[in-house]
Coordinates of C-alpha atoms in Angstrom, one line a residue:
M1 CA 144.3 193.1 148.7
T2 CA 146.7 190.9 146.9
A3 CA 149.0 192.2 144.3
A4 CA 147.5 189.3 141.6
S5 CA 144.7 191.5 142.7
A6 CA 145.3 194.9 142.8
P7 CA 144.1 196.7 139.8
V8 CA 146.3 197.9 137.0
P9 CA 147.8 201.5 136.3
P10 CA 145.3 203.2 133.7
V11 CA 148.7 204.0 131.8
R12 CA 150.3 200.3 132.3
R13 CA 147.0 199.2 130.8
S14 CA 147.3 201.8 127.9
G15 CA 150.9 200.9 127.2
R16 CA 150.1 197.6 127.4
N17 CA 147.3 198.4 124.6
Y18 CA 149.3 200.6 122.1
R19 CA 152.1 198.3 122.2
L20 CA 149.3 195.3 121.0
L21 CA 147.5 197.7 118.2
T22 CA 151.2 198.1 117.2
A23 CA 152.1 194.9 116.6
A24 CA 149.0 193.9 115.4
A25 CA 149.1 196.7 112.8
I26 CA 152.4 195.8 111.0
I27 CA 150.9 191.7 110.9
T28 CA 147.5 193.2 109.2
G29 CA 149.4 196.1 107.5
L30 CA 152.6 193.4 106.9
G31 CA 149.3 190.9 104.7
T32 CA 147.1 193.5 103.2
H33 CA 149.5 195.7 101.4
G34 CA 150.5 192.0 100.1
A35 CA 147.1 190.4 99.7
L36 CA 145.9 194.0 97.3
I37 CA 148.2 193.2 94.9
A38 CA 147.9 188.4 94.9
A39 CA 144.2 190.3 93.9
A40 CA 144.4 192.4 91.3
F41 CA 147.2 188.5 90.0
A42 CA 144.8 186.6 90.5
V43 CA 141.9 188.6 88.3
L44 CA 144.8 187.9 85.9
E45 CA 145.3 184.8 85.9
S46 CA 142.1 184.0 85.8
G47 CA 140.8 185.3 81.9
G48 CA 140.2 188.9 83.7
D49 CA 141.5 192.7 82.2
G50 CA 142.7 196.0 83.6
G51 CA 138.8 196.3 83.1
D52 CA 137.8 193.7 85.7
V53 CA 140.4 193.9 88.7
G54 CA 139.3 198.3 88.4
L55 CA 135.8 196.2 89.5
V56 CA 137.5 193.8 91.3
A57 CA 139.1 197.6 93.5
A58 CA 135.6 199.0 93.2
A59 CA 134.0 196.4 95.3
R60 CA 136.4 196.7 98.2
A61 CA 135.8 200.3 98.1
A62 CA 132.2 200.6 97.8
P63 CA 131.2 199.2 100.7
L64 CA 134.3 200.7 102.3
V65 CA 132.2 204.3 101.6
L66 CA 128.8 202.8 102.2
F67 CA 129.7 202.1 105.8
L68 CA 132.1 203.9 107.3
L69 CA 129.5 206.4 109.4
I70 CA 127.3 203.2 110.2
G71 CA 131.3 201.8 111.7
G72 CA 131.8 204.8 113.2
A73 CA 127.6 204.3 115.2
V74 CA 128.4 201.5 116.4
A75 CA 132.3 201.2 117.7
D76 CA 130.8 204.2 119.8
R77 CA 128.1 202.3 121.3
L78 CA 130.1 198.8 121.6
P79 CA 133.4 197.9 122.8
R80 CA 135.9 198.6 120.3
H81 CA 137.7 196.1 120.4
R82 CA 135.0 193.8 120.5
V83 CA 134.1 195.7 117.1
M84 CA 137.7 195.1 115.7
V85 CA 138.7 191.4 116.9
A86 CA 134.4 190.8 114.3
A87 CA 135.5 193.0 111.5
N88 CA 139.0 191.2 111.5
A89 CA 136.8 188.0 111.9
L90 CA 135.2 188.9 108.9
N91 CA 138.5 190.0 106.9
C92 CA 140.0 186.8 108.2
V93 CA 137.1 184.7 107.3
S94 CA 136.4 186.4 103.7
Q95 CA 139.6 186.0 102.8
A96 CA 140.6 182.5 103.2
A97 CA 137.7 182.1 100.7
F98 CA 139.2 184.3 98.0
A99 CA 142.3 182.1 98.7
W100 CA 140.5 178.9 98.1
L101 CA 138.6 180.1 95.3
V102 CA 142.2 181.3 93.9
L103 CA 144.1 178.0 94.6
A104 CA 140.8 175.6 93.4
G105 CA 141.0 176.6 90.0
D106 CA 138.6 178.8 88.2
P107 CA 136.6 182.0 90.2
K108 CA 134.4 183.8 88.8
L109 CA 134.4 187.4 89.0
W110 CA 131.6 187.8 90.5
Q111 CA 132.1 185.2 93.1
M112 CA 136.5 187.9 93.4
M113 CA 134.1 191.2 94.0
L114 CA 131.1 189.9 96.3
L115 CA 134.4 188.3 98.8
T116 CA 136.6 191.6 98.8
A117 CA 133.4 193.5 99.3
L118 CA 133.2 191.4 102.1
C119 CA 136.3 192.7 103.6
G120 CA 135.7 196.0 102.5
T121 CA 132.8 196.5 104.7
G122 CA 134.8 194.8 107.5
Q123 CA 137.5 197.8 107.0
A124 CA 134.1 199.8 106.9
F125 CA 133.7 198.7 110.8
F126 CA 137.6 198.6 111.7
N127 CA 138.8 201.8 111.1
P128 CA 136.9 204.1 112.8
A129 CA 137.3 201.2 116.2
A130 CA 141.0 201.1 116.1
E131 CA 141.5 205.1 115.3
G132 CA 139.2 205.6 118.6
M133 CA 140.7 202.6 120.4
L134 CA 144.1 203.7 119.6
M135 CA 143.5 207.1 120.7
S136 CA 142.1 206.1 123.9
S137 CA 145.3 203.9 124.7
V138 CA 147.8 207.2 124.2
S139 CA 148.2 209.2 127.5
R140 CA 148.5 212.8 126.8
E141 CA 151.9 212.8 128.1
Q142 CA 152.9 211.4 124.8
A143 CA 149.9 211.3 122.5
S144 CA 152.7 213.3 119.3
R145 CA 155.6 210.8 120.2
A146 CA 152.9 207.7 120.3
F147 CA 150.9 208.9 117.5
A148 CA 153.7 209.0 115.1
L149 CA 156.2 205.4 116.2
F150 CA 152.7 204.1 114.5
R151 CA 152.8 205.7 112.0
M152 CA 156.0 205.0 111.4
A153 CA 155.2 201.1 111.5
M154 CA 152.3 201.4 109.0
Q155 CA 154.5 202.6 106.4
G156 CA 157.3 200.3 107.1
A157 CA 154.1 197.7 107.0
T158 CA 153.1 199.1 103.9
I159 CA 156.8 199.2 102.2
G160 CA 158.0 195.1 103.1
G161 CA 154.2 194.3 102.4
A162 CA 153.9 195.9 99.4
A163 CA 157.8 194.2 98.4
L164 CA 156.8 191.0 100.5
G165 CA 153.7 190.3 98.5
G166 CA 155.4 191.0 95.3
A167 CA 157.5 188.5 95.4
M168 CA 155.7 186.0 96.8
I169 CA 152.9 185.9 93.8
A170 CA 157.1 186.1 91.8
A171 CA 157.4 182.6 93.7
M172 CA 154.2 180.8 94.0
D173 CA 150.6 180.9 93.5
P174 CA 148.6 184.3 94.0
G175 CA 146.4 181.7 96.2
W176 CA 149.0 181.8 99.1
V177 CA 149.7 185.5 99.7
L178 CA 146.0 185.8 99.4
A179 CA 145.9 183.0 102.2
I180 CA 149.0 184.4 104.3
D181 CA 146.8 187.5 104.9
A182 CA 143.5 186.0 106.3
A183 CA 146.1 184.3 108.7
S184 CA 147.4 187.3 109.3
F185 CA 144.1 188.7 110.6
A186 CA 143.5 185.8 112.6
L187 CA 146.8 186.5 114.2
A188 CA 145.5 190.0 114.9
G189 CA 142.0 189.3 115.4
A190 CA 143.6 187.7 118.3
L191 CA 146.2 190.1 119.3
R192 CA 143.3 192.8 119.5
A193 CA 140.8 190.3 121.7
F194 CA 143.5 190.7 124.8
L195 CA 143.0 194.8 124.1
D196 CA 142.1 196.1 127.4
V197 CA 139.3 198.8 127.8
S198 CA 138.6 198.8 131.9
H199 CA 140.1 202.0 132.0
I200 CA 137.6 203.7 129.9
P201 CA 134.4 204.9 130.9
S202 CA 130.8 202.7 130.1
R203 CA 128.8 204.5 127.7
A204 CA 125.5 205.3 128.6
P205 CA 122.8 204.4 125.8
G206 CA 121.4 206.0 123.9
G207 CA 118.3 206.7 121.6
G208 CA 119.7 204.2 118.7
L209 CA 122.2 204.1 116.3
L210 CA 120.6 207.2 113.6
A211 CA 120.3 208.8 116.8
D212 CA 124.4 208.4 117.2
L213 CA 124.8 209.7 113.5
R214 CA 123.1 213.1 114.7
D215 CA 125.5 213.6 117.3
G216 CA 128.6 213.1 115.7
W217 CA 127.5 215.0 112.4
Q218 CA 126.9 218.1 115.4
E219 CA 130.4 217.3 117.3
F220 CA 131.5 217.7 112.9
I221 CA 130.5 220.1 112.2
G222 CA 130.4 222.4 114.7
R223 CA 133.9 223.0 114.7
P224 CA 134.7 224.1 111.7
W225 CA 139.0 223.5 111.6
L226 CA 137.4 220.2 111.5
W227 CA 134.2 219.8 108.8
S228 CA 136.9 222.6 106.7
I229 CA 140.2 220.6 106.4
V230 CA 137.8 217.8 106.2
A231 CA 136.7 219.3 102.9
Q232 CA 139.9 219.7 102.0
F233 CA 140.7 216.4 101.9
S234 CA 138.2 215.3 100.2
V235 CA 139.2 216.8 97.0
V236 CA 143.2 217.0 98.0
V237 CA 142.6 212.8 98.3
A238 CA 141.1 212.6 94.5
A239 CA 142.9 214.8 92.9
V240 CA 146.1 213.0 94.3
G241 CA 144.6 209.3 93.1
A242 CA 143.2 210.4 90.4
A243 CA 147.0 211.8 89.6
E244 CA 148.7 208.4 91.0
S245 CA 146.6 205.8 90.6
V246 CA 145.7 206.9 86.3
Y247 CA 148.1 209.3 85.4
G248 CA 151.3 207.5 87.5
P249 CA 151.7 204.2 85.7
L250 CA 150.5 206.1 81.9
V251 CA 153.4 209.2 82.0
A252 CA 155.8 206.0 84.0
R253 CA 155.2 203.8 80.5
D254 CA 154.7 206.7 77.9
E255 CA 157.6 208.4 79.3
L256 CA 160.7 207.0 81.5
G257 CA 160.7 203.8 80.2
G258 CA 158.3 201.9 81.9
A259 CA 156.9 200.2 85.5
R260 CA 160.3 199.9 86.8
P261 CA 161.0 203.6 87.4
W262 CA 157.5 204.7 88.8
G263 CA 157.6 201.5 92.0
F264 CA 160.7 204.1 92.3
A265 CA 159.5 206.7 92.6
L266 CA 156.8 205.0 94.5
A267 CA 159.0 204.2 96.6
A268 CA 160.8 207.4 97.3
F269 CA 157.5 207.8 99.2
G270 CA 157.0 205.2 101.2
V271 CA 160.7 206.4 102.8
G272 CA 159.8 210.4 103.0
T273 CA 156.9 208.8 104.7
L274 CA 158.8 207.3 107.5
G275 CA 161.8 210.1 107.9
G276 CA 158.6 212.5 108.3
A277 CA 156.9 209.7 110.4
C278 CA 161.1 210.3 112.2
L279 CA 160.7 213.6 112.2
M280 CA 157.9 214.3 114.4
T281 CA 159.2 212.4 117.3
R282 CA 160.7 214.9 117.7
W283 CA 159.3 217.3 116.5
K284 CA 156.0 219.5 118.7
P285 CA 155.1 221.8 116.6
R286 CA 152.8 224.6 118.3
R287 CA 150.5 225.5 116.2
L288 CA 149.5 221.9 114.9
L289 CA 147.3 223.0 112.0
L290 CA 148.9 225.7 110.9
A291 CA 152.1 223.5 110.9
G292 CA 150.3 220.1 109.4
T293 CA 148.0 222.1 106.7
L294 CA 151.2 224.7 105.7
C295 CA 152.6 220.5 104.3
V296 CA 149.3 219.3 102.4
F297 CA 151.4 222.2 99.7
P298 CA 153.9 220.0 98.7
L299 CA 151.2 217.3 97.6
A300 CA 150.8 219.1 94.7
L301 CA 154.4 217.9 93.7
P302 CA 154.3 214.6 92.6
S303 CA 150.8 215.8 90.3
A304 CA 153.7 218.7 88.7
G305 CA 156.3 216.4 88.4
L306 CA 154.3 214.3 86.3
A307 CA 153.2 216.8 84.1
V308 CA 157.0 218.4 82.8
P309 CA 157.0 215.5 83.5
L310 CA 160.4 215.2 85.2
P311 CA 163.5 213.1 84.8
V312 CA 163.1 209.3 87.3
A313 CA 165.5 211.1 90.1
G314 CA 163.8 214.5 90.5
L315 CA 160.3 212.5 90.2
C316 CA 162.1 210.6 93.6
V317 CA 163.0 214.1 95.0
V318 CA 159.2 215.3 94.6
M319 CA 157.9 212.1 95.5
F320 CA 160.3 212.3 99.0
V321 CA 159.4 215.8 99.7
S322 CA 155.3 214.5 100.0
G323 CA 155.8 211.5 101.3
V324 CA 157.4 213.4 104.4
A325 CA 155.0 216.2 104.5
I326 CA 151.8 214.1 104.4
E327 CA 153.1 212.1 107.6
V328 CA 153.6 216.0 109.4
F329 CA 149.8 216.8 108.6
G330 CA 149.2 213.4 109.8
V331 CA 150.9 213.2 113.2
S332 CA 149.3 216.9 113.5
W333 CA 146.0 216.0 113.1
M334 CA 145.5 213.1 115.6
T335 CA 147.3 214.8 118.2
T336 CA 144.5 217.8 116.9
M337 CA 141.5 214.8 117.0
H338 CA 143.5 213.0 120.3
Q339 CA 143.7 216.5 122.3
E340 CA 139.9 218.2 120.5
I341 CA 137.6 215.4 120.6
P342 CA 135.5 213.9 123.7
E343 CA 136.8 210.0 124.3
E344 CA 133.3 208.6 123.4
K345 CA 133.1 210.3 120.4
L346 CA 136.0 209.8 119.3
S347 CA 134.7 206.7 116.1
R348 CA 132.3 208.5 115.4
V349 CA 134.1 212.1 114.3
S350 CA 136.7 209.8 113.0
A351 CA 134.2 207.9 110.6
Y352 CA 132.6 211.4 109.2
D353 CA 136.8 211.6 108.5
W354 CA 137.4 209.4 106.2
F355 CA 134.1 209.3 104.3
G356 CA 134.8 212.7 103.6
S357 CA 137.8 212.4 102.5
V358 CA 137.6 209.1 100.9
A359 CA 134.6 209.8 98.9
M360 CA 135.2 211.4 96.4
M361 CA 138.0 208.8 95.5
P362 CA 136.1 206.7 93.6
V363 CA 134.4 210.1 91.0
A364 CA 138.0 211.2 90.7
T365 CA 139.4 207.5 89.5
A366 CA 136.7 206.6 87.1
L367 CA 136.5 210.7 85.2
A368 CA 140.7 210.3 85.1
G369 CA 139.4 209.3 81.6
P370 CA 137.7 211.2 80.7
V371 CA 139.4 214.5 81.6
E372 CA 142.3 212.9 79.9
S373 CA 140.4 212.1 76.9
L374 CA 138.8 215.8 76.8
V375 CA 142.5 218.3 77.8
G376 CA 145.0 216.5 78.1
R377 CA 147.4 214.1 80.1
S378 CA 149.4 216.9 80.8
Q379 CA 146.4 219.3 81.4
A380 CA 144.7 217.3 83.6
L381 CA 147.8 216.6 86.0
W382 CA 148.6 220.3 86.3
G383 CA 144.2 220.5 87.9
C384 CA 145.6 218.4 90.0
A385 CA 148.2 220.0 91.3
A386 CA 146.5 223.7 90.9
L387 CA 142.9 222.1 93.1
I388 CA 145.8 220.7 96.1
V389 CA 146.9 224.3 96.6
L390 CA 143.7 226.7 96.1
V391 CA 141.8 223.9 98.0
T392 CA 144.7 224.3 101.2
G393 CA 144.3 227.7 100.2
A394 CA 141.9 228.0 101.4
V395 CA 141.9 226.1 104.3
L396 CA 144.3 228.6 105.8
F397 CA 141.5 231.8 106.0
V398 CA 139.1 230.1 108.4
P399 CA 141.2 230.8 111.9
E400 CA 140.9 227.9 114.1
V401 CA 143.4 226.0 111.6
R402 CA 145.5 229.2 111.8
N403 CA 145.2 229.8 115.4
L404 CA 145.0 226.6 117.1
T405 CA 147.0 225.6 119.0
R406 CA 148.6 222.5 121.6
A407 CA 147.1 222.7 124.9
A408 CA 149.2 222.1 128.5
T409 CA 148.3 219.2 129.9
T410 CA 145.6 220.6 132.7
E411 CA 144.3 222.3 129.4
V412 CA 143.4 219.1 127.4
V413 CA 141.1 217.5 131.0
A414 CA 139.4 220.5 132.0
A415 CA 138.3 221.5 128.3
K416 CA 137.6 218.4 127.1
A417 CA 135.9 217.8 130.5
S418 CA 133.5 221.5 130.1
R419 CA 132.0 220.7 126.4
P420 CA 129.9 218.0 126.7
S421 CA 128.7 218.7 123.4
S422 CA 130.4 220.8 119.7
A423 CA 127.7 223.4 120.6
D424 CA 128.7 224.0 123.1
A425 CA 131.4 226.8 120.9
E426 CA 133.9 228.6 123.4
G427 CA 135.3 225.0 125.0
S428 CA 137.8 226.6 122.3
V429 CA 139.1 229.8 123.0
G430 CA 141.2 228.5 125.3
R431 CA 144.0 227.2 122.5
L432 CA 143.4 230.3 120.3
G433 CA 145.8 232.0 120.0

């Protein structure tokens, strides 16, 4: 066998995949977060109002929730990189059409909603496939550090994309920003097409899509630590979303002097996420879920800070702390999923995770206004903070959340090999201390 024909070691393939995934994620992160701002300005410049901006945002969120579970099942049935490339292609075409309509002038609201809905559909299929692909491309020894570095890159792209998008919109038509986003999806899709999945075992044919969904549900519901934390985050994400998406801008306008202070607070949160990811490149807590869950409590601080309200400097501090805390949780959570969930079911379980976490978000943002009218803004914000504290405290009563520990490499291999499904509840006993 010649050197050219020799098989590439799995470790090298995984490292190459990780680099491609990280580079592609940075490219789409920069484009997408600028495009979100551009879409809002495109609606306003076409004669729409705040309600129309909300409709376009809802059109993106609705198919994301609706198709997530199907996307997870498809990603575990087909090669994940093909699902990712197909989703990127759909995002590219929909954003390019959106850009063309805006640049041509006089886009209709229904057209913008339809194209945004197509983009949300692409994300519903992309997200579970991407999470499964990332986890299968990271070695057990480097999982925690690799996830921290990946999240650091993503958070940097989020901050940079929002800043770049705002600067570009000030200098050019929003349609050009949308066109750049379409190009970013094309470039990222091209990179993802080169992902190597030959080291991933072939998946045996299943009994159909519904059978795959049922299998994923059994895997999900059979792990108390998994469904309890997803249930917790359905409330946490809803409360944080209502506080920061609805009440935060209103408090900034009425109490802090306008949008600029709120921008500083959001920037402080972004810097905090970078700091938290940097911390997790070095810190490897033994009790993964206990450390992560304790760091969910600080997510109540921004709601409480807005309820007071704190001065801008104080609000920036609590936003920074919450940014650090959510990254500690995020890396701990990804490491736990990588350790505990069989590779062939990662995308389906990730889909249930995504679905449970975001399902209540549209409801919370829709009810934020009526709740404010009923009880007052400050009381509503204190309610958001209390909900976060209560559900996080409740999760700590789950023994697996308190006791599940980081496994040694050999333990992970043995556990996954001997645990074909979630029905085998004893499969995780060896990691409970």
